[in-house]
Amino acid sequence: MQHAKNRRQRATARAIPFPAREMVILTFLMALAAMLTGCNTVEGAGQDVQAGGRAIERTVN
């Protein structure tokens, strides 16, 4: 019985402490959100550039 208890204590000591685990998860979620909103921002900027190009073409013609 003592051997199993020692194994659990060692496993717990190696695990990421709760506040650090929260920070890892929070950091991952924030990075994911930044990447997803970044894609939308780049797509919107591309659409703006296309609209500007069309306006220039209409002005020239």
PDB file of N, CA and C in Angstrom:
ATOM      1  N   MET A   1       0.820  -1.193   0.000  1.00  0.00           N
ATOM      2  CA  MET A   1       0.000   0.000   0.000  1.00  0.00           C
ATOM      3  C   MET A   1       0.871   1.267   0.000  1.00  0.00           C
ATOM      4  N   GLN A   2       1.950   1.217   0.760  1.00  0.00           N
ATOM      5  CA  GLN A   2       2.839   2.377   0.846  1.00  0.00           C
ATOM      6  C   GLN A   2       3.474   2.676  -0.518  1.00  0.00           C
ATOM      7  N   HIS A   3       3.781   1.614  -1.265  1.00  0.00           N
ATOM      8  CA  HIS A   3       4.404   1.788  -2.583  1.00  0.00           C
ATOM      9  C   HIS A   3       3.472   2.544  -3.540  1.00  0.00           C
ATOM     10  N   ALA A   4       2.197   2.205  -3.538  1.00  0.00           N
ATOM     11  CA  ALA A   4       1.225   2.893  -4.399  1.00  0.00           C
ATOM     12  C   ALA A   4       1.087   4.351  -3.992  1.00  0.00           C
ATOM     13  N   LYS A   5       1.121   4.619  -2.701  1.00  0.00           N
ATOM     14  CA  LYS A   5       1.010   5.999  -2.214  1.00  0.00           C
ATOM     15  C   LYS A   5       2.216   6.816  -2.676  1.00  0.00           C
ATOM     16  N   ASN A   6       3.406   6.233  -2.608  1.00  0.00           N
ATOM     17  CA  ASN A   6       4.612   6.937  -3.059  1.00  0.00           C
ATOM     18  C   ASN A   6       4.547   7.238  -4.551  1.00  0.00           C
ATOM     19  N   ARG A   7       4.032   6.279  -5.344  1.00  0.00           N
ATOM     20  CA  ARG A   7       3.892   6.507  -6.785  1.00  0.00           C
ATOM     21  C   ARG A   7       2.961   7.672  -7.066  1.00  0.00           C
ATOM     22  N   ARG A   8       1.848   7.737  -6.336  1.00  0.00           N
ATOM     23  CA  ARG A   8       0.897   8.836  -6.533  1.00  0.00           C
ATOM     24  C   ARG A   8       1.527  10.171  -6.159  1.00  0.00           C
ATOM     25  N   GLN A   9       2.289  10.189  -5.080  1.00  0.00           N
ATOM     26  CA  GLN A   9       2.927  11.438  -4.662  1.00  0.00           C
ATOM     27  C   GLN A   9       3.940  11.900  -5.702  1.00  0.00           C
ATOM     28  N   ARG A  10       4.716  10.970  -6.264  1.00  0.00           N
ATOM     29  CA  ARG A  10       5.690  11.346  -7.292  1.00  0.00           C
ATOM     30  C   ARG A  10       4.987  11.833  -8.549  1.00  0.00           C
ATOM     31  N   ALA A  11       3.903  11.175  -8.942  1.00  0.00           N
ATOM     32  CA  ALA A  11       3.164  11.589 -10.135  1.00  0.00           C
ATOM     33  C   ALA A  11       2.568  12.969  -9.934  1.00  0.00           C
ATOM     34  N   THR A  12       2.066  13.240  -8.747  1.00  0.00           N
ATOM     35  CA  THR A  12       1.491  14.546  -8.455  1.00  0.00           C
ATOM     36  C   THR A  12       2.567  15.623  -8.478  1.00  0.00           C
ATOM     37  N   ALA A  13       3.740  15.312  -7.997  1.00  0.00           N
ATOM     38  CA  ALA A  13       4.831  16.289  -7.968  1.00  0.00           C
ATOM     39  C   ALA A  13       5.280  16.646  -9.382  1.00  0.00           C
ATOM     40  N   ARG A  14       5.188  15.703 -10.316  1.00  0.00           N
ATOM     41  CA  ARG A  14       5.612  15.965 -11.689  1.00  0.00           C
ATOM     42  C   ARG A  14       4.548  16.687 -12.498  1.00  0.00           C
ATOM     43  N   ALA A  15       3.303  16.607 -12.063  1.00  0.00           N
ATOM     44  CA  ALA A  15       2.212  17.240 -12.807  1.00  0.00           C
ATOM     45  C   ALA A  15       2.367  18.754 -12.760  1.00  0.00           C
ATOM     46  N   ILE A  16       1.815  19.413 -13.755  1.00  0.00           N
ATOM     47  CA  ILE A  16       1.853  20.874 -13.789  1.00  0.00           C
ATOM     48  C   ILE A  16       0.943  21.399 -12.685  1.00  0.00           C
ATOM     49  N   PRO A  17       1.430  22.302 -11.845  1.00  0.00           N
ATOM     50  CA  PRO A  17       0.570  22.866 -10.793  1.00  0.00           C
ATOM     51  C   PRO A  17      -0.650  23.548 -11.400  1.00  0.00           C
ATOM     52  N   PHE A  18      -1.726  23.600 -10.649  1.00  0.00           N
ATOM     53  CA  PHE A  18      -3.000  24.098 -11.164  1.00  0.00           C
ATOM     54  C   PHE A  18      -2.912  25.511 -11.736  1.00  0.00           C
ATOM     55  N   PRO A  19      -2.345  26.490 -11.036  1.00  0.00           N
ATOM     56  CA  PRO A  19      -2.287  27.847 -11.634  1.00  0.00           C
ATOM     57  C   PRO A  19      -1.473  27.874 -12.926  1.00  0.00           C
ATOM     58  N   ALA A  20      -0.401  27.110 -12.988  1.00  0.00           N
ATOM     59  CA  ALA A  20       0.411  27.085 -14.206  1.00  0.00           C
ATOM     60  C   ALA A  20      -0.371  26.436 -15.341  1.00  0.00           C
ATOM     61  N   ARG A  21      -1.126  25.397 -15.024  1.00  0.00           N
ATOM     62  CA  ARG A  21      -1.938  24.729 -16.045  1.00  0.00           C
ATOM     63  C   ARG A  21      -2.979  25.695 -16.586  1.00  0.00           C
ATOM     64  N   GLU A  22      -3.579  26.484 -15.703  1.00  0.00           N
ATOM     65  CA  GLU A  22      -4.547  27.497 -16.149  1.00  0.00           C
ATOM     66  C   GLU A  22      -3.892  28.486 -17.098  1.00  0.00           C
ATOM     67  N   MET A  23      -2.688  28.906 -16.772  1.00  0.00           N
ATOM     68  CA  MET A  23      -1.985  29.875 -17.611  1.00  0.00           C
ATOM     69  C   MET A  23      -1.655  29.280 -18.978  1.00  0.00           C
ATOM     70  N   VAL A  24      -1.267  28.014 -19.012  1.00  0.00           N
ATOM     71  CA  VAL A  24      -0.959  27.358 -20.286  1.00  0.00           C
ATOM     72  C   VAL A  24      -2.212  27.303 -21.147  1.00  0.00           C
ATOM     73  N   ILE A  25      -3.324  26.903 -20.552  1.00  0.00           N
ATOM     74  CA  ILE A  25      -4.586  26.812 -21.297  1.00  0.00           C
ATOM     75  C   ILE A  25      -5.024  28.194 -21.762  1.00  0.00           C
ATOM     76  N   LEU A  26      -4.939  29.186 -20.882  1.00  0.00           N
ATOM     77  CA  LEU A  26      -5.336  30.547 -21.231  1.00  0.00           C
ATOM     78  C   LEU A  26      -4.467  31.093 -22.365  1.00  0.00           C
ATOM     79  N   THR A  27      -3.174  30.865 -22.285  1.00  0.00           N
ATOM     80  CA  THR A  27      -2.261  31.328 -23.332  1.00  0.00           C
ATOM     81  C   THR A  27      -2.578  30.664 -24.666  1.00  0.00           C
ATOM     82  N   PHE A  28      -2.854  29.357 -24.637  1.00  0.00           N
ATOM     83  CA  PHE A  28      -3.207  28.638 -25.863  1.00  0.00           C
ATOM     84  C   PHE A  28      -4.485  29.197 -26.470  1.00  0.00           C
ATOM     85  N   LEU A  29      -5.497  29.426 -25.645  1.00  0.00           N
ATOM     86  CA  LEU A  29      -6.765  29.939 -26.159  1.00  0.00           C
ATOM     87  C   LEU A  29      -6.615  31.351 -26.717  1.00  0.00           C
ATOM     88  N   MET A  30      -5.804  32.181 -26.057  1.00  0.00           N
ATOM     89  CA  MET A  30      -5.583  33.539 -26.551  1.00  0.00           C
ATOM     90  C   MET A  30      -4.837  33.515 -27.888  1.00  0.00           C
ATOM     91  N   ALA A  31      -3.857  32.630 -28.012  1.00  0.00           N
ATOM     92  CA  ALA A  31      -3.123  32.520 -29.276  1.00  0.00           C
ATOM     93  C   ALA A  31      -4.042  32.026 -30.390  1.00  0.00           C
ATOM     94  N   LEU A  32      -4.896  31.072 -30.070  1.00  0.00           N
ATOM     95  CA  LEU A  32      -5.843  30.560 -31.059  1.00  0.00           C
ATOM     96  C   LEU A  32      -6.799  31.659 -31.508  1.00  0.00           C
ATOM     97  N   ALA A  33      -7.308  32.434 -30.560  1.00  0.00           N
ATOM     98  CA  ALA A  33      -8.218  33.530 -30.901  1.00  0.00           C
ATOM     99  C   ALA A  33      -7.506  34.577 -31.758  1.00  0.00           C
ATOM    100  N   ALA A  34      -6.267  34.880 -31.427  1.00  0.00           N
ATOM    101  CA  ALA A  34      -5.509  35.866 -32.207  1.00  0.00           C
ATOM    102  C   ALA A  34      -5.283  35.379 -33.635  1.00  0.00           C
ATOM    103  N   MET A  35      -4.988  34.087 -33.780  1.00  0.00           N
ATOM    104  CA  MET A  35      -4.776  33.557 -35.136  1.00  0.00           C
ATOM    105  C   MET A  35      -6.063  33.597 -35.944  1.00  0.00           C
ATOM    106  N   LEU A  36      -7.171  33.241 -35.319  1.00  0.00           N
ATOM    107  CA  LEU A  36      -8.437  33.216 -36.050  1.00  0.00           C
ATOM    108  C   LEU A  36      -8.890  34.619 -36.435  1.00  0.00           C
ATOM    109  N   THR A  37      -8.746  35.589 -35.540  1.00  0.00           N
ATOM    110  CA  THR A  37      -9.134  36.952 -35.890  1.00  0.00           C
ATOM    111  C   THR A  37      -8.149  37.546 -36.882  1.00  0.00           C
ATOM    112  N   GLY A  38      -6.896  37.133 -36.818  1.00  0.00           N
ATOM    113  CA  GLY A  38      -5.897  37.600 -37.777  1.00  0.00           C
ATOM    114  C   GLY A  38      -6.247  37.183 -39.190  1.00  0.00           C
ATOM    115  N   CYS A  39      -6.755  35.968 -39.340  1.00  0.00           N
ATOM    116  CA  CYS A  39      -7.157  35.491 -40.673  1.00  0.00           C
ATOM    117  C   CYS A  39      -8.276  36.364 -41.225  1.00  0.00           C
ATOM    118  N   ASN A  40      -9.245  36.690 -40.398  1.00  0.00           N
ATOM    119  CA  ASN A  40     -10.349  37.533 -40.852  1.00  0.00           C
ATOM    120  C   ASN A  40      -9.859  38.932 -41.192  1.00  0.00           C
ATOM    121  N   THR A  41      -8.920  39.446 -40.439  1.00  0.00           N
ATOM    122  CA  THR A  41      -8.393  40.780 -40.692  1.00  0.00           C
ATOM    123  C   THR A  41      -7.651  40.816 -42.023  1.00  0.00           C
ATOM    124  N   VAL A  42      -6.835  39.810 -42.279  1.00  0.00           N
ATOM    125  CA  VAL A  42      -6.088  39.751 -43.540  1.00  0.00           C
ATOM    126  C   VAL A  42      -7.057  39.608 -44.709  1.00  0.00           C
ATOM    127  N   GLU A  43      -8.086  38.779 -44.530  1.00  0.00           N
ATOM    128  CA  GLU A  43      -9.078  38.614 -45.595  1.00  0.00           C
ATOM    129  C   GLU A  43      -9.786  39.941 -45.868  1.00  0.00           C
ATOM    130  N   GLY A  44     -10.147  40.662 -44.821  1.00  0.00           N
ATOM    131  CA  GLY A  44     -10.803  41.961 -44.983  1.00  0.00           C
ATOM    132  C   GLY A  44      -9.895  42.970 -45.658  1.00  0.00           C
ATOM    133  N   ALA A  45      -8.610  42.945 -45.304  1.00  0.00           N
ATOM    134  CA  ALA A  45      -7.660  43.862 -45.942  1.00  0.00           C
ATOM    135  C   ALA A  45      -7.529  43.536 -47.424  1.00  0.00           C
ATOM    136  N   GLY A  46      -7.526  42.260 -47.759  1.00  0.00           N
ATOM    137  CA  GLY A  46      -7.466  41.863 -49.170  1.00  0.00           C
ATOM    138  C   GLY A  46      -8.678  42.348 -49.939  1.00  0.00           C
ATOM    139  N   GLN A  47      -9.836  42.271 -49.325  1.00  0.00           N
ATOM    140  CA  GLN A  47     -11.054  42.758 -49.978  1.00  0.00           C
ATOM    141  C   GLN A  47     -11.000  44.266 -50.165  1.00  0.00           C
ATOM    142  N   ASP A  48     -10.452  44.982 -49.181  1.00  0.00           N
ATOM    143  CA  ASP A  48     -10.316  46.434 -49.304  1.00  0.00           C
ATOM    144  C   ASP A  48      -9.384  46.804 -50.456  1.00  0.00           C
ATOM    145  N   VAL A  49      -8.287  46.071 -50.587  1.00  0.00           N
ATOM    146  CA  VAL A  49      -7.340  46.342 -51.670  1.00  0.00           C
ATOM    147  C   VAL A  49      -8.000  46.067 -53.019  1.00  0.00           C
ATOM    148  N   GLN A  50      -8.764  44.972 -53.102  1.00  0.00           N
ATOM    149  CA  GLN A  50      -9.469  44.669 -54.354  1.00  0.00           C
ATOM    150  C   GLN A  50     -10.469  45.768 -54.695  1.00  0.00           C
ATOM    151  N   ALA A  51     -11.206  46.223 -53.689  1.00  0.00           N
ATOM    152  CA  ALA A  51     -12.187  47.285 -53.935  1.00  0.00           C
ATOM    153  C   ALA A  51     -11.482  48.558 -54.406  1.00  0.00           C
ATOM    154  N   GLY A  52     -10.336  48.868 -53.809  1.00  0.00           N
ATOM    155  CA  GLY A  52      -9.566  50.034 -54.238  1.00  0.00           C
ATOM    156  C   GLY A  52      -9.083  49.883 -55.666  1.00  0.00           C
ATOM    157  N   GLY A  53      -8.636  48.689 -56.032  1.00  0.00           N
ATOM    158  CA  GLY A  53      -8.191  48.433 -57.407  1.00  0.00           C
ATOM    159  C   GLY A  53      -9.325  48.591 -58.405  1.00  0.00           C
ATOM    160  N   ARG A  54     -10.504  48.104 -58.049  1.00  0.00           N
ATOM    161  CA  ARG A  54     -11.663  48.252 -58.946  1.00  0.00           C
ATOM    162  C   ARG A  54     -12.035  49.722 -59.126  1.00  0.00           C
ATOM    163  N   ALA A  55     -11.967  50.484 -58.037  1.00  0.00           N
ATOM    164  CA  ALA A  55     -12.294  51.911 -58.121  1.00  0.00           C
ATOM    165  C   ALA A  55     -11.307  52.631 -59.038  1.00  0.00           C
ATOM    166  N   ILE A  56     -10.043  52.270 -58.942  1.00  0.00           N
ATOM    167  CA  ILE A  56      -9.031  52.887 -59.809  1.00  0.00           C
ATOM    168  C   ILE A  56      -9.288  52.519 -61.266  1.00  0.00           C
ATOM    169  N   GLU A  57      -9.615  51.245 -61.515  1.00  0.00           N
ATOM    170  CA  GLU A  57      -9.908  50.817 -62.891  1.00  0.00           C
ATOM    171  C   GLU A  57     -11.102  51.573 -63.463  1.00  0.00           C
ATOM    172  N   ARG A  58     -12.140  51.759 -62.670  1.00  0.00           N
ATOM    173  CA  ARG A  58     -13.325  52.494 -63.150  1.00  0.00           C
ATOM    174  C   ARG A  58     -12.979  53.940 -63.441  1.00  0.00           C
ATOM    175  N   THR A  59     -12.114  54.527 -62.623  1.00  0.00           N
ATOM    176  CA  THR A  59     -11.728  55.918 -62.829  1.00  0.00           C
ATOM    177  C   THR A  59     -10.908  56.061 -64.108  1.00  0.00           C
ATOM    178  N   VAL A  60     -10.017  55.135 -64.357  1.00  0.00           N
ATOM    179  CA  VAL A  60      -9.162  55.187 -65.539  1.00  0.00           C
ATOM    180  C   VAL A  60      -9.989  54.989 -66.800  1.00  0.00           C
ATOM    181  N   ASN A  61     -10.960  54.093 -66.765  1.00  0.00           N
ATOM    182  CA  ASN A  61     -11.783  53.816 -67.956  1.00  0.00           C
ATOM    183  C   ASN A  61     -12.801  54.878 -68.078  1.00  0.00           C
TER     184      ASN A  61
END
